[in-house]
Amino acid sequence: MADVLPLVEARLRTALGEPDARAAVTFLGTDRIEVLRFQEGDVVRYATLGMSAQPMNDPTAMVADPVKGARAELVLTVRSGLADTDKVLRPLAVLAASPQVEGVIVAPGASLDVGEPLWPGAPFTSVLVAEPGGLVEDLELDEPLDPVHFLPLLPMTPNEAAWKRVHGAQALQERWLTNGTDLRDPARTSVPLE
């Protein structure tokens, strides 16, 4: 079976350019997760590399399928220079390791919470997983492997995360759109939820 990660990194480089920094985190009992940083003008993007090495499997399955199952990497985009967002590397690696550690399947519409600010002083402790296919195209793999999806992460304040639990991901995204929320602003406040 071909190693998926070189193909994933090539797709990220094609879509986002050359990374200007990378860091690796290894959690006990998991594969190594890298986070690549791509700077483009006043925007910085952080992409995980390693989450897609193994397919995500249903946590209730008796045996994890080593081949079939959804594969994904995470991509976070923020404006640079407004906060110390480089400290997001470890929280991103934690989120990318969650399928291996907690047996969760990360999919669009899901909320992922790290339980602490995403970076020092961040008003966000969680993210909303958005639909793939915009910034980085899905990476098709040879059969029988599922494609790798590159899932955008949208930071949520605790109030937004609580509101999303009640009203759903689509309603929160519509609220952001209606209010012209700059989801790339690392210091933004919560969208009005009344």
XYZ file of N, CA and C in Angstrom:
582
model
N 0.852 -1.180 0.000
C 0.000 0.000 0.000
C 0.897 1.242 0.000
N 0.650 2.150 -0.929
C 1.468 3.353 -1.044
C 1.263 4.253 0.172
N 2.332 4.944 0.570
C 2.237 5.900 1.662
C 1.451 7.109 1.164
N 0.423 7.463 1.891
C -0.484 8.538 1.490
C 0.134 9.917 1.719
N 0.949 10.057 2.764
C 1.389 11.388 3.190
C 2.218 12.167 2.167
N 3.140 11.538 1.402
C 3.832 12.325 0.367
C 2.861 12.899 -0.671
N 1.817 12.146 -1.004
C 0.805 12.630 -1.958
C 0.024 13.795 -1.360
N -0.295 13.683 -0.069
C -1.033 14.746 0.614
C -0.190 16.016 0.670
N 1.085 15.869 1.017
C 1.955 17.052 1.082
C 2.111 17.691 -0.296
N 2.217 16.875 -1.338
C 2.315 17.418 -2.700
C 1.058 18.205 -3.056
N -0.128 17.710 -2.663
C -1.380 18.425 -2.943
C -1.407 19.756 -2.195
N -0.965 19.753 -0.933
C -0.929 21.004 -0.160
C 0.016 22.013 -0.809
N 1.176 21.555 -1.249
C 2.141 22.459 -1.890
C 1.588 23.016 -3.197
N 0.886 22.179 -3.953
C 0.295 22.634 -5.213
C -0.746 23.723 -4.954
N -1.555 23.538 -3.920
C -2.641 24.477 -3.636
C -2.181 25.719 -2.880
N -1.211 25.557 -1.966
C -0.877 26.649 -1.054
C 0.537 27.192 -1.211
N 1.370 26.542 -2.025
C 2.748 26.984 -2.192
C 3.676 26.250 -1.244
N 4.885 26.771 -1.101
C 5.879 26.145 -0.226
C 5.621 26.545 1.220
N 5.630 25.587 2.142
C 5.477 25.959 3.547
C 6.718 26.705 4.032
N 6.508 27.720 4.886
C 7.655 28.463 5.409
C 8.053 27.971 6.791
N 7.265 27.048 7.354
C 7.623 26.444 8.647
C 6.836 25.151 8.806
N 7.382 24.260 9.644
C 6.673 23.021 9.956
C 7.087 22.581 11.349
N 6.156 21.934 12.021
C 6.421 21.415 13.361
C 5.769 20.047 13.454
N 6.315 19.194 14.301
C 5.775 17.845 14.465
C 5.447 17.599 15.924
N 4.358 16.884 16.148
C 3.937 16.499 17.489
C 3.603 15.011 17.450
N 4.046 14.292 18.456
C 3.701 12.876 18.567
C 3.082 12.661 19.939
N 1.891 12.096 19.947
C 1.208 11.773 21.192
C 1.375 10.289 21.451
N 1.427 9.906 22.690
C 1.595 8.514 23.067
C 0.558 7.637 22.374
N 0.994 6.627 21.664
C 0.092 5.690 21.016
C -0.467 6.157 19.692
N 0.062 7.256 19.143
C -0.446 7.758 17.864
C 0.711 7.951 16.889
N 0.354 8.103 15.629
C 1.338 8.441 14.611
C 1.708 9.917 14.748
N 2.835 10.269 14.200
C 3.312 11.652 14.220
C 2.379 12.538 13.385
N 2.066 13.712 13.915
C 1.263 14.706 13.200
C 2.151 15.926 12.970
N 2.229 16.371 11.732
C 2.957 17.593 11.424
C 1.944 18.695 11.127
N 2.352 19.928 11.384
C 1.554 21.087 10.998
C 2.457 21.956 10.138
N 2.003 22.242 8.923
C 2.748 23.073 7.981
C 2.149 24.475 7.981
N 3.004 25.486 7.893
C 2.529 26.874 7.847
C 2.816 27.455 6.472
N 1.797 28.068 5.886
C 1.912 28.692 4.565
C 1.546 30.166 4.713
N 2.468 31.046 4.395
C 2.229 32.494 4.488
C 1.935 33.017 3.087
N 0.860 33.792 2.964
C 0.526 34.397 1.669
C -0.036 35.780 1.930
N 0.781 36.811 1.706
C 0.347 38.178 1.990
C 0.034 38.340 3.469
N -1.172 38.836 3.774
C -1.541 39.045 5.178
C -2.305 37.857 5.755
N -2.254 36.722 5.063
C -2.972 35.529 5.513
C -1.971 34.409 5.787
N -2.205 33.685 6.870
C -1.381 32.516 7.172
C -2.307 31.309 7.269
N -1.856 30.215 6.676
C -2.643 28.975 6.698
C -1.829 27.897 7.398
N -2.516 27.139 8.240
C -1.908 26.015 8.934
C -2.616 24.761 8.454
N -1.847 23.777 7.995
C -2.432 22.528 7.494
C -1.786 21.354 8.213
N -2.617 20.403 8.636
C -2.075 19.212 9.280
C -1.573 18.242 8.214
N -0.635 17.408 8.607
C -0.102 16.367 7.733
C 0.147 15.148 8.618
N -0.646 14.115 8.408
C -0.503 12.904 9.206
C -1.839 12.300 9.605
N -2.865 13.137 9.686
C -4.194 12.650 10.054
C -4.722 11.647 9.022
N -4.377 11.861 7.754
C -4.909 11.022 6.671
C -4.130 9.721 6.476
N -3.065 9.500 7.252
C -2.276 8.279 7.097
C -3.116 7.034 7.378
N -4.067 7.161 8.294
C -4.978 6.059 8.647
C -6.405 6.498 8.376
N -7.263 5.603 7.893
C -8.662 5.984 7.723
C -9.351 6.139 9.075
N -10.345 7.032 9.111
C -11.149 7.183 10.316
C -12.197 6.077 10.304
N -12.342 5.398 11.422
C -13.273 4.284 11.502
C -14.334 4.531 12.554
N -15.485 3.894 12.350
C -16.581 3.965 13.301
C -16.089 3.440 14.647
N -16.205 4.258 15.710
C -15.705 3.803 17.010
C -16.456 2.599 17.568
N -17.641 2.289 17.030
C -18.396 1.126 17.518
C -18.037 -0.150 16.769
N -17.222 -0.041 15.710
C -16.833 -1.231 14.946
C -15.952 -2.131 15.803
N -16.141 -3.430 15.665
C -15.354 -4.391 16.444
C -13.869 -4.348 16.044
N -13.618 -4.205 14.733
C -12.249 -4.170 14.218
C -12.125 -2.972 13.279
N -11.060 -2.189 13.452
C -10.836 -1.043 12.576
C -10.353 -1.525 11.217
N -10.984 -1.028 10.158
C -10.578 -1.368 8.796
C -9.328 -0.555 8.464
N -8.213 -1.209 8.109
C -6.975 -0.477 7.829
C -6.963 0.208 6.462
N -7.975 -0.062 5.628
C -7.979 0.471 4.268
C -9.160 1.413 4.026
N -10.375 0.930 4.255
C -11.572 1.715 3.963
C -11.871 2.675 5.101
N -12.411 3.812 4.751
C -12.800 4.802 5.750
C -12.378 6.188 5.309
N -13.081 7.188 5.821
C -12.802 8.580 5.463
C -11.392 8.981 5.886
N -10.760 9.791 5.057
C -9.429 10.328 5.357
C -9.504 11.847 5.218
N -8.806 12.541 6.106
C -8.873 14.005 6.064
C -7.623 14.626 6.662
N -7.412 15.875 6.297
C -6.442 16.765 6.933
C -7.191 18.061 7.242
N -6.673 18.840 8.181
C -7.332 20.056 8.644
C -6.570 21.283 8.155
N -7.311 22.341 7.792
C -6.696 23.583 7.317
C -7.348 24.758 8.052
N -6.522 25.572 8.705
C -6.982 26.757 9.420
C -6.373 27.980 8.753
N -7.193 28.977 8.441
C -6.734 30.204 7.801
C -7.051 31.396 8.696
N -6.033 32.213 9.006
C -6.232 33.416 9.822
C -5.386 34.557 9.256
N -5.742 35.783 9.646
C -4.942 36.941 9.259
C -3.680 36.952 10.120
N -2.554 37.224 9.493
C -1.288 37.201 10.230
C -1.006 38.554 10.867
N -0.164 38.520 11.897
C 0.292 39.747 12.532
C -0.647 40.334 13.567
N -1.818 39.736 13.779
C -2.786 40.290 14.723
C -2.803 39.539 16.051
N -2.213 38.357 16.079
C -2.168 37.536 17.292
C -1.041 36.520 17.128
N -0.676 35.878 18.226
C 0.398 34.875 18.190
C -0.181 33.530 17.756
N -0.656 33.490 16.507
C -1.364 32.305 16.019
C -0.451 31.108 15.799
N 0.874 31.307 15.758
C 1.762 30.152 15.584
C 1.656 29.169 16.749
N 1.125 29.619 17.863
C 0.932 28.721 19.012
C -0.241 27.761 18.786
N -0.921 27.858 17.644
C -2.035 26.961 17.324
C -1.532 25.586 16.887
N -0.240 25.441 16.703
C 0.312 24.188 16.179
C -0.070 22.984 17.041
N 0.128 23.083 18.344
C -0.193 21.944 19.217
C -1.698 21.669 19.254
N -2.561 22.689 19.465
C -4.002 22.400 19.417
C -4.441 21.766 18.091
N -3.867 22.214 16.971
C -4.221 21.611 15.681
C -3.794 20.148 15.628
N -2.603 19.865 16.137
C -2.135 18.480 16.162
C -3.031 17.621 17.053
N -3.491 18.176 18.167
C -4.426 17.455 19.045
C -5.704 17.107 18.281
N -6.245 18.083 17.553
C -7.471 17.831 16.782
C -7.228 16.786 15.697
N -6.065 16.857 15.040
C -5.757 15.902 13.972
C -5.543 14.495 14.522
N -5.112 14.383 15.772
C -4.895 13.068 16.388
C -6.177 12.489 16.970
N -7.235 13.294 17.083
C -8.462 12.824 17.747
C -9.085 11.577 17.119
N -9.024 11.367 15.794
C -9.556 10.095 15.276
C -8.807 8.878 15.820
N -7.476 8.983 15.969
C -6.693 7.866 16.508
C -6.884 7.723 18.012
N -6.916 8.848 18.717
C -6.967 8.828 20.179
C -8.371 8.526 20.697
N -9.365 9.232 20.129
C -10.727 9.138 20.651
C -11.665 8.323 19.773
N -11.195 7.925 18.595
C -12.052 7.154 17.705
C -13.180 7.961 17.088
N -12.993 9.279 16.956
C -14.031 10.109 16.348
C -13.814 10.197 14.844
N -14.894 10.415 14.133
C -14.814 10.668 12.701
C -15.047 12.157 12.502
N -14.038 12.851 12.003
C -14.127 14.287 11.784
C -14.774 14.515 10.425
N -15.909 15.240 10.436
C -16.671 15.466 9.203
C -17.240 16.879 9.211
N -17.614 17.398 8.033
C -18.215 18.729 7.978
C -19.425 18.831 8.904
N -19.515 19.986 9.585
C -20.608 20.223 10.520
C -20.260 19.877 11.949
N -19.151 19.164 12.148
C -18.739 18.761 13.502
C -18.093 19.934 14.227
N -18.183 19.907 15.541
C -17.462 20.841 16.400
C -16.320 20.081 17.044
N -15.151 20.699 17.074
C -13.995 20.121 17.749
C -13.531 21.130 18.791
N -13.360 20.685 20.025
C -13.000 21.583 21.121
C -11.693 21.126 21.745
N -10.773 22.074 21.955
C -9.504 21.735 22.603
C -9.515 22.080 24.089
N -10.566 22.751 24.570
C -10.697 23.035 25.992
C -9.814 24.154 26.507
N -9.125 24.842 25.631
C -8.278 25.983 25.993
C -8.191 26.880 24.769
N -7.740 28.126 24.932
C -7.627 29.011 23.759
C -6.759 28.373 22.668
N -7.154 28.574 21.419
C -6.407 27.993 20.297
C -4.986 28.554 20.217
N -4.798 29.786 20.665
C -3.483 30.417 20.794
C -3.607 31.409 21.946
N -2.497 31.925 22.472
C -2.572 32.817 23.635
C -3.505 34.010 23.387
N -4.456 34.188 24.291
C -5.390 35.301 24.187
C -6.508 35.101 23.186
N -6.568 33.947 22.527
C -7.617 33.707 21.521
C -8.987 33.635 22.185
N -10.005 34.229 21.548
C -11.369 34.117 22.073
C -12.026 32.793 21.676
N -11.256 31.882 21.088
C -11.797 30.619 20.567
C -11.183 29.422 21.284
N -12.006 28.444 21.629
C -11.505 27.178 22.169
C -11.932 26.014 21.286
N -12.755 26.304 20.295
C -13.235 25.239 19.418
C -13.320 25.734 17.981
N -13.545 24.778 17.082
C -13.672 25.087 15.658
C -14.877 24.351 15.092
N -15.430 24.921 14.035
C -16.464 24.265 13.246
C -15.777 23.701 12.010
N -16.030 22.448 11.714
C -15.453 21.821 10.522
C -16.344 22.170 9.330
N -15.769 22.821 8.321
C -16.525 23.260 7.148
C -16.410 22.235 6.015
N -17.127 22.503 4.946
C -17.136 21.616 3.778
C -15.796 21.671 3.044
N -15.299 20.515 2.566
C -14.038 20.500 1.824
C -14.237 20.926 0.372
N -13.126 21.039 -0.353
C -13.192 21.224 -1.797
C -12.990 22.639 -2.271
N -12.915 23.609 -1.376
C -12.751 24.992 -1.813
C -11.305 25.359 -2.039
N -10.566 25.472 -0.956
C -9.180 25.926 -1.010
C -8.239 24.855 -1.557
N -8.380 23.638 -1.044
C -7.539 22.521 -1.478
C -8.463 21.410 -1.968
N -8.297 21.023 -3.221
C -9.153 19.970 -3.793
C -8.902 18.634 -3.117
N -9.961 17.807 -3.072
C -9.812 16.449 -2.540
C -8.727 15.714 -3.317
N -8.037 14.818 -2.621
C -6.990 14.013 -3.241
C -7.524 12.606 -3.446
N -7.749 12.246 -4.701
C -8.219 10.897 -5.017
C -7.063 9.917 -4.848
N -7.346 8.785 -4.212
C -6.342 7.737 -4.015
C -6.752 6.503 -4.800
N -5.808 5.599 -4.995
C -6.115 4.364 -5.716
C -7.151 3.548 -4.941
N -8.027 2.878 -5.692
C -9.007 1.979 -5.068
C -8.273 0.932 -4.255
N -8.787 0.497 -3.138
C -10.091 0.809 -2.534
C -10.033 1.957 -1.533
N -8.967 2.755 -1.526
C -8.832 3.835 -0.547
C -9.798 4.979 -0.837
N -10.379 5.521 0.226
C -11.231 6.703 0.093
C -10.349 7.925 -0.171
N -10.898 8.976 -0.807
C -10.112 10.184 -1.050
C -9.783 10.906 0.257
N -8.766 11.746 0.205
C -8.413 12.605 1.337
C -9.130 13.932 1.150
N -9.890 14.342 2.166
C -10.565 15.639 2.159
C -9.741 16.615 2.988
N -9.663 17.854 2.538
C -8.965 18.912 3.268
C -10.043 19.795 3.880
N -10.248 19.633 5.179
C -11.375 20.249 5.872
C -10.993 21.603 6.472
N -11.642 22.680 6.015
C -11.380 23.995 6.622
C -11.931 24.041 8.045
N -11.206 24.708 8.919
C -11.641 24.891 10.301
C -12.008 26.354 10.511
N -13.185 26.594 11.104
C -13.655 27.950 11.380
C -13.714 28.131 12.889
N -12.841 28.986 13.460
C -12.826 29.165 14.912
C -14.169 29.671 15.441
N -14.575 29.116 16.589
C -15.837 29.511 17.236
C -15.560 29.972 18.660
N -16.253 31.034 19.070
C -16.215 31.437 20.469
C -17.060 30.430 21.264
N -16.884 30.377 22.591
C -17.727 29.468 23.379
C -19.230 29.722 23.194
N -19.636 30.999 23.078
C -21.058 31.301 22.857
C -21.536 30.775 21.512
N -20.694 30.940 20.478
C -21.063 30.429 19.149
C -21.157 28.906 19.168
N -20.227 28.254 19.869
C -20.252 26.791 19.940
C -21.516 26.307 20.639
N -21.913 26.984 21.718
C -23.144 26.607 22.434
C -24.359 26.842 21.545
N -24.383 27.954 20.829
C -25.504 28.273 19.935
C -25.587 27.252 18.807
N -24.416 26.844 18.292
C -24.365 25.853 17.210
C -24.936 24.514 17.669
N -24.657 24.127 18.938
C -25.191 22.857 19.459
C -26.710 22.839 19.435
N -27.324 23.997 19.655
C -28.787 24.084 19.684
C -29.365 24.230 18.277
N -28.771 25.100 17.473
C -29.362 25.475 16.182
C -28.728 24.800 14.967
N -27.543 24.222 15.127
C -26.905 23.525 14.009
C -25.853 24.358 13.301
N -24.978 23.648 12.588
C -23.855 24.277 11.888
C -24.324 25.224 10.792
N -25.338 24.817 10.039
C -25.817 25.639 8.929
C -26.349 26.978 9.432
N -27.091 26.945 10.534
C -27.648 28.183 11.100
C -26.537 29.122 11.561
N -25.472 28.574 12.149
C -24.364 29.415 12.594
C -23.644 30.024 11.401
N -23.422 29.224 10.367
C -22.750 29.753 9.179
C -23.592 30.840 8.517
N -24.909 30.687 8.515
C -25.791 31.729 7.962
C -25.720 32.993 8.810
N -25.635 32.835 10.129
C -25.524 33.979 11.034
C -24.226 34.739 10.744
N -23.115 33.990 10.565
C -21.838 34.629 10.231
C -21.944 35.391 8.911
N -22.558 34.763 7.921
C -22.691 35.376 6.599
C -23.544 36.639 6.659
N -24.682 36.559 7.326
C -25.601 37.689 7.450
C -24.922 38.884 8.110
N -24.071 38.630 9.092
C -23.408 39.702 9.832
C -22.063 40.112 9.238
N -21.682 39.506 8.108
C -20.414 39.849 7.466
C -19.209 39.559 8.345
N -19.272 38.474 9.107
C -18.215 38.112 10.047
C -16.928 37.747 9.307
N -15.819 38.345 9.724
C -14.517 38.004 9.157
C -13.972 36.815 9.939
N -14.176 35.616 9.415
C -13.777 34.400 10.112
C -12.266 34.222 10.162
N -11.531 35.058 9.427
C -10.065 34.979 9.461
C -9.462 35.897 10.517
N -10.292 36.724 11.161
C -9.810 37.652 12.180
C -9.528 36.883 13.466
N -8.245 36.780 13.880
C -7.913 35.979 15.057
C -8.352 36.605 16.378
N -8.847 37.835 16.331
C -9.275 38.515 17.553
C -10.739 38.927 17.497
N -11.495 38.378 16.564
C -12.890 38.811 16.419
C -13.722 38.435 17.635
N -14.819 39.144 17.801
C -15.740 38.818 18.883
C -16.851 37.921 18.341
N -17.654 37.438 19.244
C -18.748 36.544 18.860
C -19.766 37.276 17.992
N -20.332 36.558 17.039
C -21.391 37.124 16.202
C -22.623 37.326 17.088
N -23.454 38.368 16.830
C -24.685 38.531 17.617
C -25.574 37.282 17.469
N -26.011 36.756 18.590
C -26.767 35.482 18.569
C -28.194 35.655 19.069
N -28.663 36.885 19.217
C -30.038 37.121 19.682
C -31.010 36.951 18.543
